[in-house]
Tab-separated table of C-alpha atoms in Angstrom:
chain	number	residue	atom	x	y	z
A	1	MET	CA	113.605	102.955	80.068
A	2	ALA	CA	112.031	102.138	76.728
A	3	GLY	CA	115.174	103.474	75.041
A	4	THR	CA	113.213	105.890	72.857
A	5	LEU	CA	114.571	109.209	74.201
A	6	GLU	CA	117.649	110.872	72.748
A	7	ALA	CA	117.614	114.057	74.799
A	8	TRP	CA	116.624	115.168	78.297
A	9	PRO	CA	112.848	115.661	77.945
A	10	PHE	CA	112.219	117.951	80.935
A	11	ASP	CA	112.881	121.540	81.893
A	12	PRO	CA	116.668	121.817	82.536
A	13	ALA	CA	115.852	123.819	85.672
A	14	LEU	CA	113.933	120.879	87.171
A	15	ASP	CA	114.998	120.236	90.754
A	16	ALA	CA	117.422	117.271	90.901
A	17	GLY	CA	116.152	116.191	94.334
A	18	GLU	CA	112.517	116.163	93.247
A	19	THR	CA	113.326	114.268	90.055
A	20	LEU	CA	115.317	111.725	91.999
A	21	ALA	CA	112.594	111.307	94.644
A	22	TRP	CA	109.989	110.591	91.970
A	23	VAL	CA	112.193	108.050	90.179
A	24	GLN	CA	113.083	106.417	93.511
A	25	SER	CA	109.386	106.074	94.334
A	26	GLU	CA	109.047	104.101	91.082
A	27	GLY	CA	111.989	101.879	92.080
A	28	VAL	CA	114.059	102.460	88.937
A	29	VAL	CA	116.766	104.882	89.995
A	30	ALA	CA	119.752	102.641	89.164
A	31	LEU	CA	118.282	101.811	85.768
A	32	ALA	CA	117.674	105.499	85.074
A	33	ALA	CA	121.278	106.257	86.123
A	34	VAL	CA	122.524	103.803	83.501
A	35	ARG	CA	120.389	105.412	80.802
A	36	LEU	CA	121.722	108.850	81.766
A	37	ARG	CA	125.286	107.512	81.790
A	38	GLU	CA	124.810	105.980	78.344
A	39	GLY	CA	124.112	109.479	77.124
A	40	LEU	CA	120.945	111.514	77.072
A	41	ALA	CA	121.836	114.854	75.521
A	42	GLY	CA	121.216	117.872	77.710
A	43	THR	CA	120.876	116.030	81.024
A	44	PRO	CA	121.555	118.611	83.756
A	45	GLU	CA	124.786	117.759	85.598
A	46	PRO	CA	123.198	117.929	89.105
A	47	VAL	CA	120.559	115.412	87.998
A	48	ARG	CA	123.148	113.048	86.512
A	49	ARG	CA	125.291	113.262	89.663
A	50	ALA	CA	122.306	112.720	91.974
A	51	PHE	CA	121.309	109.613	90.021
A	52	GLU	CA	124.871	108.252	90.050
A	53	ASP	CA	125.090	108.707	93.841
A	54	ALA	CA	121.713	107.036	94.341
A	55	ALA	CA	122.744	104.114	92.101
A	56	ARG	CA	125.906	103.632	94.192
A	57	ALA	CA	123.837	103.630	97.383
A	58	GLU	CA	121.485	101.091	95.783
A	59	ALA	CA	124.432	98.872	94.858
A	60	ALA	CA	125.728	99.086	98.448
A	61	ARG	CA	122.311	98.074	99.830
A	62	LEU	CA	122.237	95.169	97.371
A	63	LEU	CA	125.640	94.004	98.621
A	64	MET	CA	124.351	94.020	102.185
A	65	ARG	CA	121.161	92.086	101.297
A	66	GLN	CA	123.105	89.703	99.084
A	67	ALA	CA	125.586	88.794	101.821
A	68	GLU	CA	122.735	88.242	104.263
A	69	ALA	CA	120.641	86.225	101.777
A	70	ARG	CA	123.620	83.921	101.134
A	71	ARG	CA	124.097	83.316	104.844
A	72	VAL	CA	120.388	82.830	105.557
A	73	LEU	CA	119.786	80.505	102.585
A	74	ALA	CA	122.756	78.356	103.582
A	75	GLY	CA	121.214	78.057	107.063
A	76	PHE	CA	117.817	77.020	105.654
A	77	ALA	CA	119.468	74.466	103.339
A	78	LYS	CA	121.429	73.001	106.258
A	79	ALA	CA	118.237	72.753	108.329
A	80	GLY	CA	116.358	71.135	105.415
A	81	ILE	CA	113.850	73.978	104.985
A	82	PRO	CA	113.129	74.510	101.275
A	83	ALA	CA	112.622	78.155	100.316
A	84	LEU	CA	112.150	79.932	96.998
A	85	LEU	CA	113.077	83.537	96.314
A	86	LEU	CA	110.241	85.685	94.951
A	87	LYS	CA	109.840	88.898	92.986
A	88	GLY	CA	112.848	91.223	92.687
A	89	SER	CA	114.888	89.090	95.103
A	90	ALA	CA	115.047	86.453	92.357
A	91	LEU	CA	114.392	88.439	89.152
A	92	ALA	CA	117.407	90.673	89.848
A	93	TYR	CA	119.687	87.669	89.295
A	94	TRP	CA	118.346	86.323	86.017
A	95	ALA	CA	115.938	88.721	84.332
A	96	TRP	CA	117.601	92.115	84.902
A	97	PRO	CA	120.826	93.124	83.133
A	98	ALA	CA	122.597	93.443	86.518
A	99	PRO	CA	121.309	92.701	90.045
A	100	TYR	CA	121.926	96.209	91.409
A	101	LEU	CA	119.603	97.685	88.789
A	102	ARG	CA	116.544	96.048	90.408
A	103	ASP	CA	115.582	98.109	93.441
A	104	CYS	CA	114.527	95.938	96.405
A	105	VAL	CA	113.827	96.862	99.988
A	106	ASP	CA	113.669	93.336	101.364
A	107	VAL	CA	114.251	89.675	100.564
A	108	ASP	CA	111.035	87.833	99.651
A	109	LEU	CA	110.994	84.134	100.478
A	110	LEU	CA	108.299	81.522	99.862
A	111	PHE	CA	107.944	78.478	102.106
A	112	ALA	CA	105.859	75.324	101.752
A	113	SER	CA	103.572	76.217	104.669
A	114	ARG	CA	103.138	78.571	107.590
A	115	GLU	CA	104.818	75.955	109.781
A	116	ALA	CA	107.866	75.904	107.498
A	117	ALA	CA	108.012	79.709	107.566
A	118	MET	CA	107.811	79.610	111.378
A	119	ALA	CA	110.659	77.068	111.521
A	120	ALA	CA	112.731	79.360	109.284
A	121	ALA	CA	111.851	82.327	111.516
A	122	ALA	CA	113.053	80.365	114.559
A	123	LEU	CA	116.428	79.946	112.827
A	124	LEU	CA	116.550	83.653	112.037
A	125	ALA	CA	115.680	84.509	115.651
A	126	SER	CA	118.984	82.973	116.734
A	127	ASP	CA	120.681	85.567	114.484
A	128	GLY	CA	118.868	88.426	116.156
A	129	TYR	CA	115.873	88.711	113.807
A	130	LEU	CA	112.565	89.800	115.264
A	131	ARG	CA	109.354	88.284	113.889
A	132	ARG	CA	106.839	90.994	113.040
A	133	GLN	CA	103.271	90.174	112.041
A	134	HIS	CA	101.482	93.282	110.774
A	135	PHE	CA	98.091	91.695	110.155
A	136	GLY	CA	96.315	88.650	111.579
A	137	GLU	CA	96.651	85.410	109.697
A	138	ALA	CA	93.134	85.542	108.294
A	139	ALA	CA	94.168	88.693	106.437
A	140	THR	CA	97.609	87.789	105.188
A	141	ARG	CA	99.887	84.934	104.153
A	142	GLU	CA	103.186	86.412	105.293
A	143	PHE	CA	105.120	87.858	108.169
A	144	LEU	CA	108.285	89.861	108.412
A	145	CYS	CA	111.623	89.035	110.043
A	146	LEU	CA	113.583	92.150	110.834
A	147	ARG	CA	117.150	92.718	112.043
A	148	HIS	CA	118.615	96.075	113.024
A	149	LEU	CA	122.306	96.418	112.177
A	150	PRO	CA	124.868	98.278	114.299
A	151	ASN	CA	125.345	100.804	111.471
A	152	GLY	CA	121.701	101.917	111.748
A	153	SER	CA	120.382	100.127	108.679
A	154	ARG	CA	118.061	97.142	108.826
A	155	LEU	CA	117.528	93.886	106.990
A	156	GLU	CA	114.068	92.572	106.195
A	157	MET	CA	113.033	89.083	105.185
A	158	ASP	CA	109.434	88.737	104.000
A	159	MET	CA	108.346	85.204	104.818
A	160	HIS	CA	105.451	84.068	102.578
A	161	TRP	CA	103.546	80.792	102.436
A	162	ASP	CA	101.374	81.713	99.460
A	163	LEU	CA	102.197	83.796	96.390
A	164	THR	CA	99.723	86.430	97.537
A	165	GLY	CA	97.754	87.217	100.668
A	166	GLU	CA	94.714	88.609	98.830
A	167	PRO	CA	91.852	86.071	99.139
A	168	LEU	CA	90.960	86.746	95.501
A	169	PHE	CA	94.217	85.196	94.277
A	170	ARG	CA	95.174	82.854	97.128
A	171	GLY	CA	95.981	79.192	96.668
A	172	ARG	CA	96.358	79.246	92.881
A	173	PHE	CA	99.750	77.497	93.002
A	174	GLY	CA	101.101	74.913	95.427
A	175	PHE	CA	104.658	75.059	96.723
A	176	ASP	CA	105.554	71.636	95.256
A	177	GLU	CA	104.461	72.732	91.792
A	178	LEU	CA	106.475	75.957	92.058
A	179	GLN	CA	109.510	74.170	93.424
A	180	ALA	CA	109.426	71.542	90.658
A	181	SER	CA	109.857	74.205	87.973
A	182	SER	CA	112.093	76.535	89.995
A	183	ILE	CA	115.471	77.664	88.676
A	184	PRO	CA	118.858	77.943	90.402
A	185	LEU	CA	120.302	81.394	91.017
A	186	PRO	CA	124.008	80.561	91.134
A	187	THR	CA	125.202	84.149	90.932
A	188	LEU	CA	123.476	84.773	94.262
A	189	SER	CA	124.217	81.503	96.042
A	190	PRO	CA	124.454	77.750	95.427
A	191	ASP	CA	121.488	77.441	97.804
A	192	ALA	CA	119.325	80.033	96.017
A	193	ARG	CA	116.372	79.086	93.812
A	194	GLY	CA	113.679	81.299	92.298
A	195	LEU	CA	110.398	80.711	90.499
A	196	GLY	CA	110.756	79.430	86.943
A	197	PRO	CA	110.123	82.019	84.196
A	198	VAL	CA	106.459	81.041	83.609
A	199	HIS	CA	105.516	81.091	87.291
A	200	ALA	CA	107.576	84.247	87.837
A	201	LEU	CA	105.631	85.965	85.053
A	202	LEU	CA	102.263	84.799	86.388
A	203	HIS	CA	103.260	85.946	89.857
A	204	ALA	CA	104.340	89.344	88.536
A	205	CYS	CA	100.888	89.759	86.933
A	206	VAL	CA	99.087	88.699	90.120
A	207	HIS	CA	101.277	90.909	92.301
A	208	ARG	CA	100.576	93.910	90.097
A	209	ALA	CA	96.835	93.160	90.051
A	210	SER	CA	96.804	92.802	93.863
A	211	ASN	CA	98.261	96.290	94.237
A	212	LEU	CA	96.202	98.210	91.677
A	213	ALA	CA	93.424	99.126	94.088
A	214	SER	CA	95.897	100.727	96.502
A	215	GLY	CA	97.398	102.738	93.637
A	216	GLY	CA	100.744	100.907	93.586
A	217	GLY	CA	100.299	98.209	90.948
A	218	ASP	CA	101.632	100.221	88.040
A	219	ASN	CA	104.923	100.969	89.715
A	220	LEU	CA	107.546	101.160	86.938
A	221	LYS	CA	109.796	98.620	88.654
A	222	TRP	CA	107.065	95.961	88.598
A	223	LEU	CA	106.058	96.764	85.029
A	224	TYR	CA	109.684	96.516	83.953
A	225	ASP	CA	109.841	93.078	85.624
A	226	LEU	CA	106.932	92.083	83.374
A	227	HIS	CA	108.626	93.615	80.340
A	228	LEU	CA	111.898	91.744	80.907
A	229	VAL	CA	110.420	88.357	81.776
A	230	ALA	CA	107.713	88.423	79.069
A	231	GLY	CA	110.244	89.662	76.505
A	232	GLY	CA	112.533	86.720	77.271
A	233	LEU	CA	109.929	83.929	77.302
A	234	ASP	CA	110.250	81.358	74.497
A	235	GLU	CA	107.389	79.768	72.544
A	236	PRO	CA	106.962	76.669	74.757
A	237	GLY	CA	107.046	79.034	77.743
A	238	TRP	CA	104.175	81.090	76.307
A	239	ASP	CA	102.188	77.890	75.627
A	240	THR	CA	102.634	76.802	79.249
A	241	LEU	CA	101.785	80.263	80.521
A	242	CYS	CA	98.562	80.432	78.476
A	243	ALA	CA	97.486	76.974	79.648
A	244	LEU	CA	98.253	77.743	83.313
A	245	ALA	CA	96.650	81.197	83.207
A	246	ALA	CA	93.443	79.733	81.739
A	247	ASP	CA	93.418	76.838	84.194
A	248	ARG	CA	93.970	79.038	87.291
A	249	GLY	CA	91.660	81.862	86.248
A	250	LEU	CA	94.475	84.365	85.730
A	251	ALA	CA	94.159	85.096	81.996
A	252	GLY	CA	92.497	88.475	82.580
A	253	VAL	CA	95.163	89.801	84.925
A	254	CYS	CA	97.824	88.587	82.481
A	255	VAL	CA	96.232	90.389	79.515
A	256	ASP	CA	95.879	93.580	81.569
A	257	GLY	CA	99.469	93.418	82.839
A	258	PHE	CA	101.012	92.626	79.462
A	259	SER	CA	98.982	95.298	77.648
A	260	THR	CA	100.021	97.991	80.142
A	261	THR	CA	103.660	96.936	79.912
A	262	ALA	CA	103.634	96.848	76.108
A	263	THR	CA	102.147	100.358	76.014
A	264	LEU	CA	105.039	101.701	78.100
A	265	PHE	CA	107.991	99.638	76.911
A	266	ALA	CA	106.906	98.273	73.510
A	267	THR	CA	107.320	94.760	74.910
A	268	SER	CA	107.360	92.093	72.232
A	269	LEU	CA	104.332	89.849	72.896
A	270	PRO	CA	103.370	86.928	70.641
A	271	GLU	CA	99.965	87.633	69.102
A	272	THR	CA	98.824	83.996	69.299
A	273	ALA	CA	99.487	83.906	73.033
A	274	MET	CA	97.718	87.224	73.590
A	275	ALA	CA	94.715	86.002	71.578
A	276	ALA	CA	94.569	82.800	73.640
A	277	LEU	CA	94.750	84.802	76.874
A	278	ARG	CA	92.030	87.221	75.709
A	279	SER	CA	89.774	84.314	74.792
A	280	ALA	CA	90.332	82.637	78.207
A	281	SER	CA	89.851	85.973	79.949
A	282	ALA	CA	86.392	86.379	78.405
A	283	LYS	CA	85.261	83.269	80.322
A	284	GLU	CA	86.490	84.575	83.707
A	285	ALA	CA	84.165	86.292	86.162
A	286	LEU	CA	86.814	88.801	87.265
A	287	ASP	CA	86.977	92.089	85.367
A	288	PRO	CA	90.667	93.133	85.479
A	289	ALA	CA	89.825	96.592	84.172
A	290	ARG	CA	87.971	97.217	87.463
A	291	LEU	CA	90.734	96.090	89.816
A	292	ARG	CA	91.776	99.718	90.284
A	293	GLU	CA	88.403	100.312	91.965
A	294	TRP	CA	88.981	99.742	95.663
A	295	THR	CA	85.362	98.765	96.390
A	296	TYR	CA	85.272	96.283	93.472
A	297	PHE	CA	88.581	94.719	94.547
A	298	GLN	CA	87.515	94.325	98.181
A	299	ARG	CA	84.124	92.905	97.109
A	300	GLN	CA	85.961	90.283	95.044
A	301	ASN	CA	88.162	89.487	98.045
A	302	LEU	CA	85.084	88.990	100.236
A	303	ARG	CA	83.433	86.798	97.587
A	304	ALA	CA	86.537	84.632	97.338
A	305	LEU	CA	86.302	83.665	101.007
A	306	PRO	CA	84.279	80.517	101.681
A	307	ASP	CA	81.804	81.696	104.328
A	308	TRP	CA	80.662	84.666	106.409
A	309	PRO	CA	82.744	83.871	109.513
A	310	SER	CA	85.891	83.873	107.296
A	311	ARG	CA	84.795	87.145	105.707
A	312	ALA	CA	84.183	88.723	109.113
A	313	ARG	CA	87.607	87.583	110.368
A	314	TRP	CA	89.353	88.856	107.226
A	315	LEU	CA	87.587	92.210	107.389
A	316	TRP	CA	88.282	92.634	111.099
A	317	GLN	CA	91.971	91.814	110.755
A	318	ARG	CA	92.380	94.092	107.721
A	319	LEU	CA	90.808	96.964	109.633
A	320	ARG	CA	92.680	96.236	112.827
A	321	PRO	CA	96.430	95.771	112.225
A	322	THR	CA	98.489	94.274	115.043
A	323	ALA	CA	100.511	96.085	117.688
A	324	HIS	CA	103.637	95.243	115.603
A	325	TYR	CA	102.203	97.264	112.725
A	326	ARG	CA	101.437	100.239	114.963
A	327	GLU	CA	104.945	100.133	116.435
A	328	ASP	CA	106.725	99.733	113.075
A	329	VAL	CA	104.667	102.384	111.290
A	330	GLY	CA	104.635	104.634	114.358
A	331	VAL	CA	100.911	105.290	114.726
A	332	THR	CA	98.584	105.332	117.691
A	333	TRP	CA	95.205	103.600	117.779
A	334	THR	CA	93.382	106.907	117.406
A	335	GLY	CA	95.583	107.967	114.487
A	336	LEU	CA	95.140	104.608	112.830
A	337	VAL	CA	91.336	104.572	113.130
A	338	THR	CA	91.109	108.142	111.815
A	339	ASP	CA	93.416	107.305	108.909
A	340	ARG	CA	91.448	104.136	108.036
A	341	LEU	CA	88.136	105.981	108.102
A	342	GLN	CA	89.520	108.803	105.941
A	343	ARG	CA	90.992	106.346	103.451
A	344	ALA	CA	87.781	104.317	103.263
A	345	TRP	CA	85.795	107.534	102.737
A	346	ARG	CA	88.151	108.678	99.961
A	347	GLN	CA	87.996	105.266	98.281
A	348	LEU	CA	84.204	105.112	98.465
A	349	ARG	CA	83.926	108.574	96.922
A	350	ARG	CA	86.394	107.765	94.169
A	351	PRO	CA	84.664	107.506	90.789
B	1	MET	CA	154.875	105.141	108.959
B	2	ASP	CA	154.122	106.101	105.362
B	3	ILE	CA	151.167	104.061	104.148
B	4	LEU	CA	153.011	103.477	100.873
B	5	SER	CA	155.537	101.370	102.796
B	6	THR	CA	152.833	99.230	104.369
B	7	ARG	CA	151.592	95.917	103.008
B	8	LEU	CA	147.807	96.281	102.588
B	9	ILE	CA	145.189	93.649	101.812
B	10	PRO	CA	141.414	93.911	101.259
B	11	SER	CA	139.480	93.279	104.467
B	12	GLU	CA	137.304	90.148	104.608
B	13	GLN	CA	134.483	92.516	105.602
B	14	ALA	CA	134.788	94.386	102.291
B	15	ILE	CA	132.583	93.191	99.447
B	16	GLU	CA	132.238	94.658	95.994
B	17	SER	CA	129.848	95.049	93.093
B	18	ARG	CA	130.410	96.429	89.613
B	19	VAL	CA	128.241	99.451	88.748
B	20	GLY	CA	128.922	100.420	85.147
B	21	ASP	CA	132.597	101.394	84.928
B	22	GLU	CA	132.880	101.697	88.690
B	23	ILE	CA	133.214	99.356	91.612
B	24	VAL	CA	131.124	99.905	94.728
B	25	LEU	CA	132.802	98.658	97.895
B	26	LEU	CA	130.894	98.020	101.090
B	27	HIS	CA	132.216	97.321	104.559
B	28	LEU	CA	129.685	94.816	105.886
B	29	GLU	CA	130.090	95.653	109.545
B	30	ASN	CA	130.143	99.434	109.569
B	31	GLY	CA	128.056	99.983	106.424
B	32	THR	CA	130.560	102.386	104.839
B	33	TYR	CA	130.539	102.259	101.075
B	34	TYR	CA	132.673	103.720	98.333
B	35	GLY	CA	132.107	104.261	94.659
B	36	LEU	CA	135.466	103.831	92.957
B	37	ASP	CA	136.110	105.643	89.685
B	38	PRO	CA	138.108	103.808	86.985
B	39	VAL	CA	141.447	104.728	88.604
B	40	GLY	CA	140.222	103.669	92.066
B	41	THR	CA	138.888	100.480	90.496
B	42	ARG	CA	142.341	99.813	89.001
B	43	ILE	CA	144.042	100.379	92.384
B	44	TRP	CA	141.561	98.014	94.039
B	45	ALA	CA	142.204	95.348	91.372
B	46	LEU	CA	145.982	95.677	91.897
B	47	LEU	CA	145.586	95.436	95.680
B	48	LYS	CA	143.581	92.227	95.226
B	49	GLN	CA	146.397	90.887	93.035
B	50	ASP	CA	148.687	91.394	96.025
B	51	HIS	CA	150.636	94.333	94.601
B	52	GLY	CA	152.199	96.586	97.231
B	53	PRO	CA	151.500	100.368	97.279
B	54	VAL	CA	154.903	101.277	95.800
B	55	GLU	CA	154.398	98.845	92.923
B	56	ILE	CA	150.852	100.186	92.404
B	57	CYS	CA	152.219	103.744	92.123
B	58	ARG	CA	154.832	102.644	89.609
B	59	LEU	CA	152.255	100.838	87.451
B	60	LEU	CA	149.752	103.707	87.554
B	61	SER	CA	152.389	106.267	86.719
B	62	ALA	CA	153.292	104.257	83.629
B	63	GLU	CA	149.715	103.437	82.609
B	64	TYR	CA	148.339	106.965	82.972
B	65	GLU	CA	151.566	108.800	82.099
B	66	VAL	CA	151.433	110.947	85.222
B	67	ALA	CA	154.394	112.176	87.308
B	68	PRO	CA	155.316	109.652	90.047
B	69	GLU	CA	155.031	112.319	92.787
B	70	THR	CA	151.459	113.138	91.768
B	71	VAL	CA	150.480	109.457	91.672
B	72	GLU	CA	152.082	108.806	95.060
B	73	GLN	CA	150.201	111.697	96.616
B	74	ASP	CA	146.851	110.493	95.217
B	75	VAL	CA	147.406	106.832	96.079
B	76	ARG	CA	148.532	107.776	99.595
B	77	SER	CA	145.361	109.773	100.166
B	78	PHE	CA	143.163	107.050	98.652
B	79	LEU	CA	144.677	104.189	100.666
B	80	THR	CA	144.622	106.203	103.892
B	81	ASP	CA	140.912	106.760	103.396
B	82	LEU	CA	140.218	103.080	102.661
B	83	LYS	CA	142.286	102.014	105.676
B	84	SER	CA	140.572	104.448	108.028
B	85	HIS	CA	137.230	102.845	107.119
B	86	GLY	CA	138.478	99.287	107.412
B	87	ILE	CA	138.137	98.472	103.716
B	88	VAL	CA	141.821	97.554	103.615
B	89	ILE	CA	143.895	96.285	106.526
B	90	GLU	CA	147.580	95.730	107.136
B	91	GLY	CA	148.513	92.275	105.917
């Protein structure tokens, strides 16, 4: 992905299925297929074929999501419900070299409020979408709308009313502010808009930071988002980003995200901007280097909540997912409680 | 009836995306998808330009310098497959 390899770096006898599964778990299979197609000497033929097939399947899934997103966004526009596309659902259309290269499993949409998201969900319900809420609303700022298709596949719309559900990072940006600097995504639809480059980059840093404690933050797909958007930001964009990051207390997570990305992909980062972010980060209470520690992250989440009743509600709803969650994930109460206790024990014992 | 004598048009349910040198076609309703190699991509482009199967065979035979019988056999098989999955329909 960094473009530094000239030959296949692994054992030629490596199992194609295992290689593919690992790359798929990182969400970069179509991108890897392109790199292999461009020519990496010594790539085993079964591996190259497996990646090509997976890239085709990814492109087909994109076509399905794209057609649905166009239809759904037109419906929201007609009903006067503003919505912004988030994460890969938007970045695929302006930051990535081609939309199919950005692996996505769902369409992420941001609404002005929970009420607006509910109104949008009511529209989707008339198309056969089911509203699924996996956690109580003290614990999250999103729900899922899900539609099963006759061919056995399913379409998912993630309906958000904040950029993140983690109390630690909630409420840093208002919808009006995000909408004012949003950008059109004409290759997707005349009704499609995504976060502007600065907000998209800040969101990518926050999203990564929110997922570090669960072990998923350094997913290659998300880091490559950072690489592409940061690499394309102009000087005024960096100035705005530095000012916003300092103002909203996000300088530390930006420095951590950019540094990790630059280590992997040699991302070009302006030194003045990085120095400004480091300086602002030193004044923040949050230690981004400790966000991988589950206990530290959850302590910061608890601290971010205003009072003990809110903390108790958040904790209870995090520990006790809804019946929708149990149905969708396919677990029983007993299995869920055992799993939660085992995970908490593992996290507490983690150095 | 020989499929080469039939007028075929892309189905409204068929959508496409370019993946490198290939085109991926998806039938929205049944979820079937195809990855078309460069020759398949060329046939698809000609179909969209409203060329009939016989004309497509003639053009491909000239472009790729392949015997007309061989091209006809391949195009017949390709179009039959697309038609059986609803990607193309009789127009």
